mmCIF file of C-alpha atoms in Angstrom:
data_model
loop_
_atom_site.group_PDB
_atom_site.id
_atom_site.type_symbol
_atom_site.label_atom_id
_atom_site.label_comp_id
_atom_site.label_asym_id
_atom_site.label_seq_id
_atom_site.Cartn_x
_atom_site.Cartn_y
_atom_site.Cartn_z
ATOM 1 C CA MET A 1 -14.856 -51.369 -14.040
ATOM 2 C CA SER A 2 -16.911 -49.296 -16.509
ATOM 3 C CA ALA A 3 -15.333 -46.443 -18.409
ATOM 4 C CA ASN A 4 -17.915 -44.084 -16.539
ATOM 5 C CA HIS A 5 -17.008 -45.514 -13.102
ATOM 6 C CA PHE A 6 -13.377 -45.218 -13.929
ATOM 7 C CA MET A 7 -13.816 -41.508 -14.834
ATOM 8 C CA LYS A 8 -15.660 -40.611 -11.887
ATOM 9 C CA SER A 9 -12.818 -42.252 -9.906
ATOM 10 C CA LYS A 10 -10.368 -40.093 -11.314
ATOM 11 C CA ILE A 11 -12.399 -37.031 -10.964
ATOM 12 C CA ARG A 12 -12.882 -37.804 -7.272
ATOM 13 C CA PHE A 13 -9.036 -38.568 -6.873
ATOM 14 C CA TRP A 14 -7.948 -35.222 -8.746
ATOM 15 C CA LEU A 15 -10.697 -33.219 -6.275
ATOM 16 C CA THR A 16 -9.258 -34.890 -3.248
ATOM 17 C CA SER A 17 -5.546 -34.061 -4.415
ATOM 18 C CA PHE A 18 -6.654 -30.520 -5.156
ATOM 19 C CA CYS A 19 -8.499 -30.134 -1.889
ATOM 20 C CA ILE A 20 -5.300 -31.472 -0.006
ATOM 21 C CA HIS A 21 -3.071 -29.069 -2.207
ATOM 22 C CA CYS A 22 -5.347 -26.112 -1.411
ATOM 23 C CA ILE A 23 -5.297 -26.690 2.655
ATOM 24 C CA PHE A 24 -1.327 -27.275 2.364
ATOM 25 C CA SER A 25 -1.111 -24.059 0.734
ATOM 26 C CA ILE A 26 -3.385 -22.079 3.110
ATOM 27 C CA GLN A 27 -1.501 -23.745 6.273
ATOM 28 C CA SER A 28 1.854 -23.189 4.785
ATOM 29 C CA GLN A 29 1.333 -19.562 4.494
ATOM 30 C CA GLU A 30 2.564 -18.232 7.920
ATOM 31 C CA ILE A 31 0.482 -15.167 9.514
ATOM 32 C CA GLN A 32 2.290 -13.239 11.818
ATOM 33 C CA TYR A 33 0.664 -10.738 13.851
ATOM 34 C CA VAL A 34 1.388 -7.646 15.724
ATOM 35 C CA THR A 35 -0.967 -5.546 18.008
ATOM 36 C CA ILE A 36 -1.263 -1.842 18.250
ATOM 37 C CA ARG A 37 -2.521 -0.869 21.809
ATOM 38 C CA GLY A 38 -4.082 2.584 22.593
ATOM 39 C CA ASP A 39 -7.176 4.554 23.212
ATOM 40 C CA PHE A 40 -8.946 4.806 19.827
ATOM 41 C CA GLU A 41 -12.172 5.923 21.766
ATOM 42 C CA ASN A 42 -12.184 9.308 20.247
ATOM 43 C CA LEU A 43 -10.663 8.407 16.623
ATOM 44 C CA PRO A 44 -13.490 8.792 14.086
ATOM 45 C CA GLN A 45 -14.272 5.928 11.925
ATOM 46 C CA THR A 46 -18.123 6.529 10.855
ATOM 47 C CA GLY A 47 -17.906 6.826 7.136
ATOM 48 C CA GLY A 48 -14.414 5.587 6.541
ATOM 49 C CA HIS A 49 -11.703 2.788 7.333
ATOM 50 C CA LEU A 50 -8.186 2.098 7.869
ATOM 51 C CA GLN A 51 -6.160 2.454 4.469
ATOM 52 C CA GLY A 52 -2.498 2.259 4.510
ATOM 53 C CA VAL A 53 -0.006 0.775 6.677
ATOM 54 C CA GLN A 54 3.658 1.001 7.037
ATOM 55 C CA ILE A 55 6.410 -0.440 9.341
ATOM 56 C CA PHE A 56 9.565 1.739 9.672
ATOM 57 C CA GLU A 57 12.648 2.751 11.665
ATOM 58 C CA SER A 58 13.974 5.913 12.844
ATOM 59 C CA LYS A 59 16.716 6.662 15.281
ATOM 60 C CA GLN A 60 17.140 2.710 16.101
ATOM 61 C CA LYS A 61 13.366 2.380 17.074
ATOM 62 C CA GLU A 62 11.064 0.622 15.275
ATOM 63 C CA TYR A 63 7.330 2.321 14.399
ATOM 64 C CA ILE A 64 4.169 1.206 12.507
ATOM 65 C CA ALA A 65 1.870 4.027 10.871
ATOM 66 C CA VAL A 66 -1.573 3.426 9.880
ATOM 67 C CA SER A 67 -3.607 5.939 7.658
ATOM 68 C CA GLY A 68 -7.472 6.324 7.755
ATOM 69 C CA SER A 69 -10.685 8.129 6.854
ATOM 70 C CA SER A 70 -13.724 9.146 8.452
ATOM 71 C CA ASP A 71 -16.775 11.432 7.511
ATOM 72 C CA SER A 72 -14.813 14.547 8.880
ATOM 73 C CA TYR A 73 -11.053 14.343 8.555
ATOM 74 C CA ALA A 74 -8.167 12.170 7.010
ATOM 75 C CA TYR A 75 -5.537 11.111 9.628
ATOM 76 C CA TYR A 76 -2.670 8.654 10.234
ATOM 77 C CA PHE A 77 -1.539 7.403 13.785
ATOM 78 C CA VAL A 78 1.750 6.180 14.667
ATOM 79 C CA ALA A 79 2.646 3.558 17.151
ATOM 80 C CA GLU A 80 6.018 2.865 18.614
ATOM 81 C CA LYS A 81 7.521 -1.074 19.341
ATOM 82 C CA THR A 82 7.914 -1.888 23.089
ATOM 83 C CA GLN A 83 8.315 -5.450 23.086
ATOM 84 C CA ASP A 84 7.958 -8.198 20.707
ATOM 85 C CA SER A 85 4.894 -7.739 18.525
ATOM 86 C CA ILE A 86 3.673 -4.920 20.724
ATOM 87 C CA PHE A 87 3.369 -1.206 19.536
ATOM 88 C CA GLU A 88 1.898 1.405 21.878
ATOM 89 C CA LEU A 89 -0.122 4.354 20.192
ATOM 90 C CA LYS A 90 2.213 7.117 20.162
ATOM 91 C CA TYR A 91 -0.114 9.973 18.783
ATOM 92 C CA ILE A 92 -2.794 10.622 16.098
ATOM 93 C CA ARG A 93 -2.803 13.195 13.592
ATOM 94 C CA LYS A 94 -5.104 14.931 11.428
ATOM 95 C CA ILE A 95 -3.805 15.199 7.981
ATOM 96 C CA TRP A 96 -6.819 17.377 6.368
ATOM 97 C CA ASP A 97 -10.377 18.322 7.353
ATOM 98 C CA LYS A 98 -13.613 17.510 5.020
ATOM 99 C CA PRO A 99 -13.726 17.359 2.018
ATOM 100 C CA MET A 100 -10.453 15.989 1.884
ATOM 101 C CA LYS A 101 -11.455 13.201 4.429
ATOM 102 C CA HIS A 102 -10.422 10.153 2.748
ATOM 103 C CA ALA A 103 -6.718 9.057 3.011
ATOM 104 C CA GLY A 104 -5.157 6.884 0.680
ATOM 105 C CA GLY A 105 -2.526 4.275 0.847
ATOM 106 C CA PHE A 106 0.916 5.848 1.655
ATOM 107 C CA GLN A 107 4.682 5.111 2.135
ATOM 108 C CA VAL A 108 7.382 5.821 4.115
ATOM 109 C CA ALA A 109 10.230 6.380 2.390
ATOM 110 C CA HIS A 110 13.818 7.451 3.982
ATOM 111 C CA SER A 111 12.608 10.151 6.272
ATOM 112 C CA PHE A 112 9.623 11.222 4.139
ATOM 113 C CA LEU A 113 5.918 10.068 4.758
ATOM 114 C CA VAL A 114 4.063 10.493 1.556
ATOM 115 C CA VAL A 115 0.275 9.941 1.414
ATOM 116 C CA GLY A 116 -2.743 11.464 -0.506
ATOM 117 C CA VAL A 117 -5.923 12.824 0.419
ATOM 118 C CA GLU A 118 -9.172 13.225 -1.662
ATOM 119 C CA ASP A 119 -12.806 14.229 -1.770
ATOM 120 C CA ASN A 120 -14.073 10.763 -2.098
ATOM 121 C CA GLU A 121 -17.727 12.633 -2.623
ATOM 122 C CA LYS A 122 -17.169 14.667 -5.318
ATOM 123 C CA LYS A 123 -14.345 12.431 -6.708
ATOM 124 C CA ASP A 124 -12.448 15.536 -8.403
ATOM 125 C CA SER A 125 -9.796 16.882 -6.382
ATOM 126 C CA SER A 126 -6.919 15.630 -3.907
ATOM 127 C CA LEU A 127 -3.558 16.840 -2.140
ATOM 128 C CA LEU A 128 -0.206 14.934 -1.870
ATOM 129 C CA VAL A 129 0.820 15.499 1.573
ATOM 130 C CA ILE A 130 4.325 14.964 2.465
ATOM 131 C CA TYR A 131 5.555 15.089 5.980
ATOM 132 C CA ASP A 132 9.228 14.985 7.827
ATOM 133 C CA ILE A 133 8.897 11.771 9.888
ATOM 134 C CA SER A 134 12.294 11.379 11.055
ATOM 135 C CA GLU A 135 11.523 12.331 14.621
ATOM 136 C CA PRO A 136 7.628 10.925 14.731
ATOM 137 C CA GLY A 137 5.572 12.913 16.787
ATOM 138 C CA ILE A 138 7.996 16.378 16.416
ATOM 139 C CA SER A 139 9.068 16.689 12.635
ATOM 140 C CA ASP A 140 5.790 15.829 11.467
ATOM 141 C CA ILE A 141 3.606 18.217 12.959
ATOM 142 C CA GLU A 142 3.200 19.993 9.869
ATOM 143 C CA PRO A 143 3.671 18.815 6.259
ATOM 144 C CA ILE A 144 6.915 20.264 4.673
ATOM 145 C CA LYS A 145 5.064 20.004 0.945
ATOM 146 C CA VAL A 146 1.419 19.743 -0.433
ATOM 147 C CA VAL A 147 0.591 19.313 -3.902
ATOM 148 C CA GLU A 148 -2.845 20.265 -5.384
ATOM 149 C CA ARG A 149 -4.148 17.766 -7.859
ATOM 150 C CA GLY A 150 -6.088 19.193 -10.707
ATOM 151 C CA SER A 151 -10.246 18.833 -10.846
ATOM 152 C CA LYS A 152 -10.558 15.813 -13.646
ATOM 153 C CA TYR A 153 -13.364 13.452 -12.174
ATOM 154 C CA LYS A 154 -11.833 10.677 -10.522
ATOM 155 C CA GLU A 155 -8.450 11.280 -12.508
ATOM 156 C CA SER A 156 -7.696 14.022 -10.053
ATOM 157 C CA THR A 157 -7.971 11.776 -6.830
ATOM 158 C CA ALA A 158 -4.882 10.246 -4.812
ATOM 159 C CA GLY A 159 -6.239 6.783 -3.638
ATOM 160 C CA ALA A 160 -2.787 5.674 -3.042
ATOM 161 C CA ALA A 161 0.659 7.201 -3.222
ATOM 162 C CA GLY A 162 4.098 5.435 -3.078
ATOM 163 C CA ALA A 163 7.858 6.669 -2.903
ATOM 164 C CA PHE A 164 11.480 6.075 -3.080
ATOM 165 C CA VAL A 165 14.552 8.149 -2.889
ATOM 166 C CA GLN A 166 16.963 7.906 -5.883
ATOM 167 C CA ASP A 167 19.999 10.015 -6.077
ATOM 168 C CA ASP A 168 18.909 13.563 -4.905
ATOM 169 C CA THR A 169 15.101 12.994 -5.937
ATOM 170 C CA LEU A 170 11.906 11.595 -4.159
ATOM 171 C CA ILE A 171 10.031 9.944 -7.024
ATOM 172 C CA CYS A 172 6.395 9.379 -6.060
ATOM 173 C CA LEU A 173 3.566 7.669 -7.994
ATOM 174 C CA VAL A 174 0.154 8.633 -7.309
ATOM 175 C CA ALA A 175 -2.978 6.222 -8.225
ATOM 176 C CA SER A 176 -6.193 7.984 -8.818
ATOM 177 C CA TRP A 177 -9.741 6.286 -7.870
ATOM 178 C CA ASP A 178 -9.305 2.388 -8.384
ATOM 179 C CA ALA A 179 -5.902 3.159 -9.899
ATOM 180 C CA ILE A 180 -7.579 4.405 -13.306
ATOM 181 C CA THR A 181 -4.381 6.447 -13.609
ATOM 182 C CA VAL A 182 -0.984 6.588 -12.090
ATOM 183 C CA ASP A 183 0.746 10.137 -12.180
ATOM 184 C CA ARG A 184 4.432 10.618 -11.402
ATOM 185 C CA ILE A 185 5.891 13.475 -9.406
ATOM 186 C CA ASP A 186 9.274 14.185 -8.515
ATOM 187 C CA PHE A 187 10.699 16.293 -5.965
ATOM 188 C CA VAL A 188 14.316 17.355 -5.923
ATOM 189 C CA LEU A 189 16.096 17.195 -2.385
ATOM 190 C CA ASN A 190 18.969 19.253 -1.227
ATOM 191 C CA PRO A 191 22.096 17.365 -0.517
ATOM 192 C CA GLN A 192 21.157 16.201 2.943
ATOM 193 C CA HIS A 193 18.007 14.621 1.471
ATOM 194 C CA ASP A 194 15.967 16.557 4.544
ATOM 195 C CA SER A 195 14.014 18.998 2.476
ATOM 196 C CA ILE A 196 12.317 19.515 -1.176
ATOM 197 C CA ILE A 197 13.746 22.029 -3.280
ATOM 198 C CA LYS A 198 11.977 21.604 -6.518
ATOM 199 C CA THR A 199 8.582 19.854 -7.738
ATOM 200 C CA VAL A 200 8.719 18.288 -11.062
ATOM 201 C CA GLN A 201 5.526 16.833 -12.752
ATOM 202 C CA ARG A 202 6.154 13.814 -15.070
ATOM 203 C CA ASN A 203 3.794 11.892 -17.215
ATOM 204 C CA SER A 204 0.778 10.159 -16.188
ATOM 205 C CA ILE A 205 -0.429 6.317 -17.418
ATOM 206 C CA VAL A 206 -3.456 4.841 -18.092
ATOM 207 C CA MET A 207 -3.307 1.289 -16.478
ATOM 208 C CA LYS A 208 -5.879 -0.119 -18.799
ATOM 209 C CA GLU A 209 -3.192 0.612 -21.555
ATOM 210 C CA ILE A 210 -0.609 -1.650 -19.462
ATOM 211 C CA GLU A 211 -3.255 -4.702 -19.697
ATOM 212 C CA ARG A 212 -3.673 -4.158 -23.225
ATOM 213 C CA PHE A 213 -0.386 -4.924 -24.178
ATOM 214 C CA ASN A 214 0.352 -7.558 -21.610
ATOM 215 C CA GLU A 215 -1.832 -10.389 -21.922
ATOM 216 C CA LYS A 216 -0.786 -11.836 -18.385
ATOM 217 C CA MET A 217 -1.900 -8.928 -16.518
ATOM 218 C CA VAL A 218 -5.370 -8.127 -15.208
ATOM 219 C CA TRP A 219 -5.684 -4.492 -14.308
ATOM 220 C CA ARG A 220 -7.180 -4.068 -10.554
ATOM 221 C CA PRO A 221 -8.290 -1.269 -8.072
ATOM 222 C CA TYR A 222 -5.017 -0.956 -6.170
ATOM 223 C CA GLN A 223 -5.447 0.485 -2.607
ATOM 224 C CA ASN A 224 -1.977 0.655 -2.150
ATOM 225 C CA LEU A 225 1.081 1.028 -4.680
ATOM 226 C CA ASN A 226 4.474 1.085 -2.858
ATOM 227 C CA LEU A 227 8.186 1.473 -4.498
ATOM 228 C CA PHE A 228 11.339 -0.060 -4.001
ATOM 229 C CA LEU A 229 14.730 0.683 -4.999
ATOM 230 C CA GLN A 230 16.989 -2.517 -5.180
ATOM 231 C CA LYS A 231 20.672 -2.965 -4.943
ATOM 232 C CA ASN A 232 21.117 -3.319 -8.689
ATOM 233 C CA GLU A 233 19.021 0.120 -9.245
ATOM 234 C CA GLU A 234 15.937 -2.054 -10.689
ATOM 235 C CA ARG A 235 13.013 -0.001 -9.259
ATOM 236 C CA LEU A 236 9.854 -2.210 -8.337
ATOM 237 C CA ALA A 237 6.367 -0.978 -7.843
ATOM 238 C CA ILE A 238 4.183 -3.377 -5.720
ATOM 239 C CA GLY A 239 0.223 -2.727 -5.695
ATOM 240 C CA THR A 240 -2.617 -4.635 -3.479
ATOM 241 C CA ALA A 241 -5.911 -5.093 -4.016
ATOM 242 C CA CYS A 242 -8.652 -7.273 -2.955
ATOM 243 C CA VAL A 243 -11.049 -8.294 -5.940
ATOM 244 C CA GLU A 244 -14.202 -10.266 -5.048
ATOM 245 C CA GLY A 245 -12.675 -11.453 -1.755
ATOM 246 C CA ILE A 246 -9.437 -12.254 -3.346
ATOM 247 C CA GLN A 247 -6.334 -10.782 -1.656
ATOM 248 C CA VAL A 248 -3.930 -10.139 -4.686
ATOM 249 C CA ILE A 249 -0.430 -8.460 -4.719
ATOM 250 C CA ASP A 250 0.948 -7.175 -8.358
ATOM 251 C CA TRP A 251 4.755 -6.789 -9.000
ATOM 252 C CA PHE A 252 5.992 -4.213 -11.699
ATOM 253 C CA THR A 253 9.392 -2.693 -12.543
ATOM 254 C CA LEU A 254 9.285 1.001 -13.194
ATOM 255 C CA SER A 255 11.340 2.434 -16.169
ATOM 256 C CA ASP A 256 11.981 5.734 -18.068
ATOM 257 C CA GLU A 257 11.344 5.404 -21.761
ATOM 258 C CA LYS A 258 13.237 7.727 -23.906
ATOM 259 C CA GLY A 259 10.739 10.391 -25.068
ATOM 260 C CA ASN A 260 7.719 8.520 -23.476
ATOM 261 C CA GLY A 261 8.468 9.155 -19.778
ATOM 262 C CA MET A 262 7.643 6.628 -16.799
ATOM 263 C CA HIS A 263 6.437 2.952 -17.916
ATOM 264 C CA LEU A 264 5.203 0.281 -15.574
ATOM 265 C CA ASN A 265 5.992 -3.223 -16.794
ATOM 266 C CA TRP A 266 4.114 -6.041 -15.040
ATOM 267 C CA ILE A 267 6.071 -9.073 -13.867
ATOM 268 C CA LYS A 268 3.810 -11.425 -11.915
ATOM 269 C CA LYS A 269 1.264 -11.545 -8.993
ATOM 270 C CA ASN A 270 0.986 -13.377 -5.525
ATOM 271 C CA GLN A 271 -2.375 -14.288 -3.893
ATOM 272 C CA ILE A 272 -2.659 -14.453 -0.048
ATOM 273 C CA PHE A 273 -4.919 -15.457 2.395
ATOM 274 C CA LEU A 274 -6.326 -13.171 5.300
ATOM 275 C CA LYS A 275 -8.451 -14.152 8.516
ATOM 276 C CA HIS A 276 -9.778 -10.922 9.519
ATOM 277 C CA GLU A 277 -7.715 -8.418 7.455
ATOM 278 C CA SER A 278 -8.149 -7.275 3.519
ATOM 279 C CA LEU A 279 -6.290 -5.515 1.228
ATOM 280 C CA ARG A 280 -9.577 -3.650 0.456
ATOM 281 C CA TYR A 281 -8.534 -1.629 3.558
ATOM 282 C CA GLY A 282 -5.199 -1.010 5.434
ATOM 283 C CA GLY A 283 -2.519 -2.637 3.454
ATOM 284 C CA GLY A 284 1.255 -2.175 2.313
ATOM 285 C CA ILE A 285 4.480 -3.637 1.453
ATOM 286 C CA MET A 286 7.817 -4.161 3.632
ATOM 287 C CA GLN A 287 11.105 -4.672 2.369
ATOM 288 C CA VAL A 288 13.709 -6.500 4.643
ATOM 289 C CA ASN A 289 16.728 -7.298 3.283
ATOM 290 C CA ASP A 290 15.969 -9.348 0.007
ATOM 291 C CA SER A 291 12.178 -10.559 1.680
ATOM 292 C CA PHE A 292 9.275 -8.778 0.954
ATOM 293 C CA TYR A 293 6.178 -8.943 3.210
ATOM 294 C CA VAL A 294 2.507 -7.809 2.967
ATOM 295 C CA ILE A 295 1.005 -5.809 5.861
ATOM 296 C CA ALA A 296 -2.726 -5.781 6.308
ATOM 297 C CA THR A 297 -5.357 -4.559 8.878
ATOM 298 C CA PRO A 298 -9.095 -4.936 9.381
ATOM 299 C CA GLU A 299 -11.339 -2.372 8.292
ATOM 300 C CA HIS A 300 -11.534 -0.504 11.618
ATOM 301 C CA THR A 301 -9.257 -0.368 15.061
ATOM 302 C CA ASP A 302 -11.254 -1.586 18.421
ATOM 303 C CA SER A 303 -11.436 0.835 21.115
ATOM 304 C CA LYS A 304 -8.239 -0.203 22.838
ATOM 305 C CA GLN A 305 -6.242 -2.070 20.193
ATOM 306 C CA VAL A 306 -5.762 -3.007 16.300
ATOM 307 C CA LYS A 307 -4.158 -6.226 14.989
ATOM 308 C CA VAL A 308 -1.928 -6.177 12.011
ATOM 309 C CA ALA A 309 -1.130 -9.218 10.020
ATOM 310 C CA ILE A 310 2.097 -9.646 8.295
ATOM 311 C CA VAL A 311 2.711 -12.455 5.584
ATOM 312 C CA LYS A 312 5.976 -12.841 4.002
ATOM 313 C CA ILE A 313 5.470 -13.022 -0.044
ATOM 314 C CA LYS A 314 8.936 -13.184 -1.289
#
């Protein structure tokens, strides 16, 4: 056998092994689906798309919430679980009218739903809107807090908002357009953790700066940035993005550096495969005990339903 023929045989063997590995990786990733059923005929979807998704519990009932945008207003809708893998639409909530018609990725933390809405045409203003979601459909008729965000081009938008409660504080991160910057805003809560006493604007970080100091990290335009407080008090921030068709999840720890405020420390990334959904549209992260899952939607709902994918990532 010639050296050239031997090398070609090795390359064919390597490519075959690589393809088998890829197929095995795709097949071994289990995608679960839940269906949200309801009348979406009158939901405005022109000029927008589904953006964030969260699954949460309230009063021993399970719900799913999805934020979205249109050419007229920003909204979220909530559905209640009625049987295994089936949620029935409960209501659609208008968040804000045009020009704040673009809702970002959001998070349900404790009894709060934290979502940003922005002017996605001028890209120079946004609002951080907080609802009490303890009784879906009743407690969230009106927001309990609205924070106006500046007038800087792109930096004052709110493409993704994440939150968690630590001690007596609702800690929020708000990512701007394509997550160019991330701002931290703290909300001091009353002892019962059911209302906000004070708002504290913390520092802002430029995501490119994190990339510059960590050669393993590649900055991405996160559509969602969800936060989680662990049993050991570790604080995680998990961002989701779709870059050139690749679904990516980046993991960070959130720390407070003396004299420098908040800092995000990149840990690792995951890649997942989705069929009809994309982290470019509705996405979010859910933690159940020590396991983490990505939740993803297609760009729009159908007239009577929308299917949501759930993939375990840890």
